[in-house]
Amino acid sequence: MRAKRTNPSSSRRAVSLRRLFAGAAFAALSVAGGLTAQSTPASAEAVLSMHIEEQTSWVQNFNPFDLGGRRQSTMDFIYEPLVIFNDYDGGKPIWRLATAYKFSDDLKSISYTLRDGVKWSDGKPLTSADMKFTLEMMLKNPAVDTVGVGETVASVEAPSPTEVKINLKAVDTHFPEMLADFPVVPEHIWKDVKDPLAFKNEKPVGSGPMTEVRRFTPQVYEQCRNPNYWDAASLKVDCLKLPQISGNDQMLALLPEGTMDWIGSFIPQIDKTYVALDPKNNGYWQPPAETVAFQMNFKTKNPGNAEAFADINFRHAFSLAMDRTSMVDIAGFGYPVVNQHASGLPPRFDSWRNKAAEGEHDVWMAYDVDKANKVLDDAGYKKGADGFRTTPKGQPIAFSIAVPNGWTDWIDAVQIGVEGLRKIGVNASVATPEYEQWQKQILDGTLDAVMNSRADGPTPFRGYYQSLSTSFGGRITSAPSRYSNVELDKVFDAYRKATSEEERHKLFDQVQLIVAAEFPVVPVFNGPTWFQYSTKRFTGWVTKDEPVMNPEDHDNNRLRLVHLLRLKPVQ
């Protein structure tokens, strides 16, 4: 890796800060109306203001199956998980709607025991019939199969109101972890829904702690207590208030108001711009998280892009044009860490590292424009009069790399990547669709390239399996590349059948070897866990001094439910 650039660094950082502070007064005023009511006496409702997603306008959609359109407060807070695996505690299960699961002796079926006495928010009992209905709806309608049960489940039985038996097509010891993101929905509501993917579910009936949508406008909405929540004794927060925030700039402008309690945002120079505003109460903890990578759509309709993306020479050259150090130091203000492995393995899974997947493969992770140009020259990518290259078959290459509008750190990182690509004659540009559109375009395959991260689990397997297996390609937002590799799929299947940790480690060694050799995505860095908090109104936060779980409030972290149940209003 080459040394950090000095002049471009200071220049870009200044531009970044100017953009973030520009229009701060206007941005603060635009959200103040939805936030000033937060300053209430201690005897009033305990209303927690949180930021979990960026949009220019809220749309009332609480459909847990609509990955591209649902509000990010739908899972966990409206639809409680069966079980949550704490990756900060060796994957230990935290039982929620379920109290146990058990595989049959032949591992061909698994039975879940549901918590007795749980009610839906409308007062009707939640039983095994609801879970059976949800699973069978996914089997009948792949469009709502957000967890991939169609690949694994043969049939579902409900022997008793609290027992669900799931018969598997083959042994799959990974199945419980796969169901971590599974939402059980009420049969009495959803059985009459004609199109379960298009249904907006504006007035949801759920099982989680915060099911009542008391107020909803394009600028702010409130989600309040489930009147029938089974774990009400643990819940000390009365309502969640979610103000519309369009991006990092608007969040930065809002911070001096002191109205936010739980934040999941990129905040530049955080000690100055956030902690210093209220040193007694404002805090943060941002440990390294999942791998961020450039992902190319192998199923793009553009013939030139498709030819280039399918060529490992092009992917190697793409990687050599990435100035990862500048992405971390300039765009990310030093918060992320450079990922130096062709396998893309996150730092927190270092105990799973296969060093045989590094060495000769990791040379493509350097920043070397001259070498990248030579790779493309040798592979037959010729430059035209405009300085841009065509494929060996003479097809033009031109694509944008999409990143959500308002994600200023990622936008700057993509811009650095685009500058590198243009230095090697690749006609790349930056696109900044709204977050919801970005997600929908990933799912419908209309984006040629994106910067994206994947959701890891208690082991590294889930992130690789869901983002790189043929079965998940294009089904979820962390699999935009639509990559397909028969050899890799076979290793994934073998891992799912493994019954010992030793066997799983050996198989994941193979996963790393294949990924490093094939280079299906271009890893660049590992972003931090975005978590900032205020103790002004609530206590009980997870902190670096008590690192018991992932503290983030984003939609890919089921532990945010457990975190919410820790919080208590300041008396």
PDB file of N, CA, C and O in Angstrom, residues 523-548:
ATOM      1  N   PRO A 523     -12.954  -5.940  -2.048  1.00  0.00           N
ATOM      2  CA  PRO A 523     -12.997  -5.401  -0.686  1.00  0.00           C
ATOM      3  C   PRO A 523     -12.142  -4.152  -0.578  1.00  0.00           C
ATOM      4  O   PRO A 523     -11.074  -4.062  -1.204  1.00  0.00           O
ATOM      5  N   VAL A 524     -12.593  -3.191   0.219  1.00  0.00           N
ATOM      6  CA  VAL A 524     -11.793  -1.982   0.402  1.00  0.00           C
ATOM      7  C   VAL A 524     -11.504  -1.666   1.871  1.00  0.00           C
ATOM      8  O   VAL A 524     -10.371  -1.384   2.234  1.00  0.00           O
ATOM      9  N   PHE A 525     -12.523  -1.706   2.719  1.00  0.00           N
ATOM     10  CA  PHE A 525     -12.263  -1.425   4.135  1.00  0.00           C
ATOM     11  C   PHE A 525     -13.359  -2.047   4.994  1.00  0.00           C
ATOM     12  O   PHE A 525     -14.368  -2.537   4.486  1.00  0.00           O
ATOM     13  N   ASN A 526     -13.119  -2.013   6.289  1.00  0.00           N
ATOM     14  CA  ASN A 526     -14.130  -2.446   7.242  1.00  0.00           C
ATOM     15  C   ASN A 526     -14.629  -1.224   7.984  1.00  0.00           C
ATOM     16  O   ASN A 526     -13.880  -0.572   8.718  1.00  0.00           O
ATOM     17  N   GLY A 527     -15.886  -0.915   7.736  1.00  0.00           N
ATOM     18  CA  GLY A 527     -16.471   0.250   8.361  1.00  0.00           C
ATOM     19  C   GLY A 527     -16.647   0.042   9.851  1.00  0.00           C
ATOM     20  O   GLY A 527     -16.674  -1.085  10.342  1.00  0.00           O
ATOM     21  N   PRO A 528     -16.779   1.129  10.586  1.00  0.00           N
ATOM     22  CA  PRO A 528     -17.029   0.997  12.014  1.00  0.00           C
ATOM     23  C   PRO A 528     -18.493   0.636  12.282  1.00  0.00           C
ATOM     24  O   PRO A 528     -19.347   0.753  11.404  1.00  0.00           O
ATOM     25  N   THR A 529     -18.772   0.204  13.479  1.00  0.00           N
ATOM     26  CA  THR A 529     -20.144   0.068  13.945  1.00  0.00           C
ATOM     27  C   THR A 529     -20.633   1.467  14.279  1.00  0.00           C
ATOM     28  O   THR A 529     -20.061   2.138  15.133  1.00  0.00           O
ATOM     29  N   TRP A 530     -21.670   1.919  13.603  1.00  0.00           N
ATOM     30  CA  TRP A 530     -22.128   3.300  13.787  1.00  0.00           C
ATOM     31  C   TRP A 530     -23.038   3.382  15.012  1.00  0.00           C
ATOM     32  O   TRP A 530     -24.192   2.991  14.976  1.00  0.00           O
ATOM     33  N   PHE A 531     -22.490   3.892  16.107  1.00  0.00           N
ATOM     34  CA  PHE A 531     -23.268   3.974  17.347  1.00  0.00           C
ATOM     35  C   PHE A 531     -22.849   5.183  18.164  1.00  0.00           C
ATOM     36  O   PHE A 531     -21.705   5.294  18.601  1.00  0.00           O
ATOM     37  N   GLN A 532     -23.806   6.099  18.328  1.00  0.00           N
ATOM     38  CA  GLN A 532     -23.620   7.252  19.200  1.00  0.00           C
ATOM     39  C   GLN A 532     -24.846   7.346  20.117  1.00  0.00           C
ATOM     40  O   GLN A 532     -25.955   6.952  19.730  1.00  0.00           O
ATOM     41  N   TYR A 533     -24.658   7.854  21.311  1.00  0.00           N
ATOM     42  CA  TYR A 533     -25.745   7.862  22.288  1.00  0.00           C
ATOM     43  C   TYR A 533     -25.651   9.075  23.212  1.00  0.00           C
ATOM     44  O   TYR A 533     -24.599   9.719  23.321  1.00  0.00           O
ATOM     45  N   SER A 534     -26.763   9.355  23.874  1.00  0.00           N
ATOM     46  CA  SER A 534     -26.807  10.415  24.881  1.00  0.00           C
ATOM     47  C   SER A 534     -27.418   9.860  26.161  1.00  0.00           C
ATOM     48  O   SER A 534     -28.447   9.180  26.116  1.00  0.00           O
ATOM     49  N   THR A 535     -26.790  10.150  27.303  1.00  0.00           N
ATOM     50  CA  THR A 535     -27.320   9.718  28.601  1.00  0.00           C
ATOM     51  C   THR A 535     -28.174  10.799  29.257  1.00  0.00           C
ATOM     52  O   THR A 535     -28.553  10.680  30.418  1.00  0.00           O
ATOM     53  N   LYS A 536     -28.504  11.855  28.503  1.00  0.00           N
ATOM     54  CA  LYS A 536     -29.288  12.951  29.075  1.00  0.00           C
ATOM     55  C   LYS A 536     -30.672  12.481  29.514  1.00  0.00           C
ATOM     56  O   LYS A 536     -31.170  12.867  30.576  1.00  0.00           O
ATOM     57  N   ARG A 537     -31.291  11.626  28.681  1.00  0.00           N
ATOM     58  CA  ARG A 537     -32.657  11.179  28.978  1.00  0.00           C
ATOM     59  C   ARG A 537     -32.761   9.692  29.277  1.00  0.00           C
ATOM     60  O   ARG A 537     -33.733   9.251  29.887  1.00  0.00           O
ATOM     61  N   PHE A 538     -31.772   8.889  28.822  1.00  0.00           N
ATOM     62  CA  PHE A 538     -31.828   7.447  29.028  1.00  0.00           C
ATOM     63  C   PHE A 538     -30.470   6.906  29.468  1.00  0.00           C
ATOM     64  O   PHE A 538     -29.421   7.389  29.027  1.00  0.00           O
ATOM     65  N   THR A 539     -30.516   5.876  30.319  1.00  0.00           N
ATOM     66  CA  THR A 539     -29.311   5.181  30.744  1.00  0.00           C
ATOM     67  C   THR A 539     -29.440   3.704  30.365  1.00  0.00           C
ATOM     68  O   THR A 539     -30.503   3.252  29.943  1.00  0.00           O
ATOM     69  N   GLY A 540     -28.344   2.969  30.527  1.00  0.00           N
ATOM     70  CA  GLY A 540     -28.359   1.546  30.204  1.00  0.00           C
ATOM     71  C   GLY A 540     -27.690   1.218  28.886  1.00  0.00           C
ATOM     72  O   GLY A 540     -27.755   0.081  28.416  1.00  0.00           O
ATOM     73  N   TRP A 541     -27.035   2.214  28.277  1.00  0.00           N
ATOM     74  CA  TRP A 541     -26.413   2.007  26.970  1.00  0.00           C
ATOM     75  C   TRP A 541     -25.264   0.995  27.031  1.00  0.00           C
ATOM     76  O   TRP A 541     -24.509   0.939  28.002  1.00  0.00           O
ATOM     77  N   VAL A 542     -25.135   0.221  25.978  1.00  0.00           N
ATOM     78  CA  VAL A 542     -23.941  -0.604  25.782  1.00  0.00           C
ATOM     79  C   VAL A 542     -22.798   0.345  25.407  1.00  0.00           C
ATOM     80  O   VAL A 542     -22.975   1.233  24.579  1.00  0.00           O
ATOM     81  N   THR A 543     -21.640   0.170  26.017  1.00  0.00           N
ATOM     82  CA  THR A 543     -20.506   1.060  25.746  1.00  0.00           C
ATOM     83  C   THR A 543     -19.229   0.245  25.589  1.00  0.00           C
ATOM     84  O   THR A 543     -19.213  -0.970  25.814  1.00  0.00           O
ATOM     85  N   LYS A 544     -18.162   0.927  25.238  1.00  0.00           N
ATOM     86  CA  LYS A 544     -16.872   0.251  25.099  1.00  0.00           C
ATOM     87  C   LYS A 544     -16.392  -0.301  26.435  1.00  0.00           C
ATOM     88  O   LYS A 544     -15.550  -1.210  26.473  1.00  0.00           O
ATOM     89  N   ASP A 545     -16.908   0.242  27.546  1.00  0.00           N
ATOM     90  CA  ASP A 545     -16.551  -0.268  28.867  1.00  0.00           C
ATOM     91  C   ASP A 545     -17.372  -1.494  29.248  1.00  0.00           C
ATOM     92  O   ASP A 545     -17.029  -2.203  30.190  1.00  0.00           O
ATOM     93  N   GLU A 546     -18.478  -1.701  28.540  1.00  0.00           N
ATOM     94  CA  GLU A 546     -19.327  -2.876  28.750  1.00  0.00           C
ATOM     95  C   GLU A 546     -19.734  -3.414  27.375  1.00  0.00           C
ATOM     96  O   GLU A 546     -20.881  -3.314  26.955  1.00  0.00           O
ATOM     97  N   PRO A 547     -18.787  -3.997  26.645  1.00  0.00           N
ATOM     98  CA  PRO A 547     -19.023  -4.392  25.245  1.00  0.00           C
ATOM     99  C   PRO A 547     -19.741  -5.735  25.129  1.00  0.00           C
ATOM    100  O   PRO A 547     -19.213  -6.710  24.598  1.00  0.00           O
ATOM    101  N   VAL A 548     -20.983  -5.784  25.582  1.00  0.00           N
ATOM    102  CA  VAL A 548     -21.696  -7.062  25.693  1.00  0.00           C
ATOM    103  C   VAL A 548     -22.435  -7.452  24.426  1.00  0.00           C
ATOM    104  O   VAL A 548     -22.873  -8.599  24.292  1.00  0.00           O
TER     105      VAL A 548
END
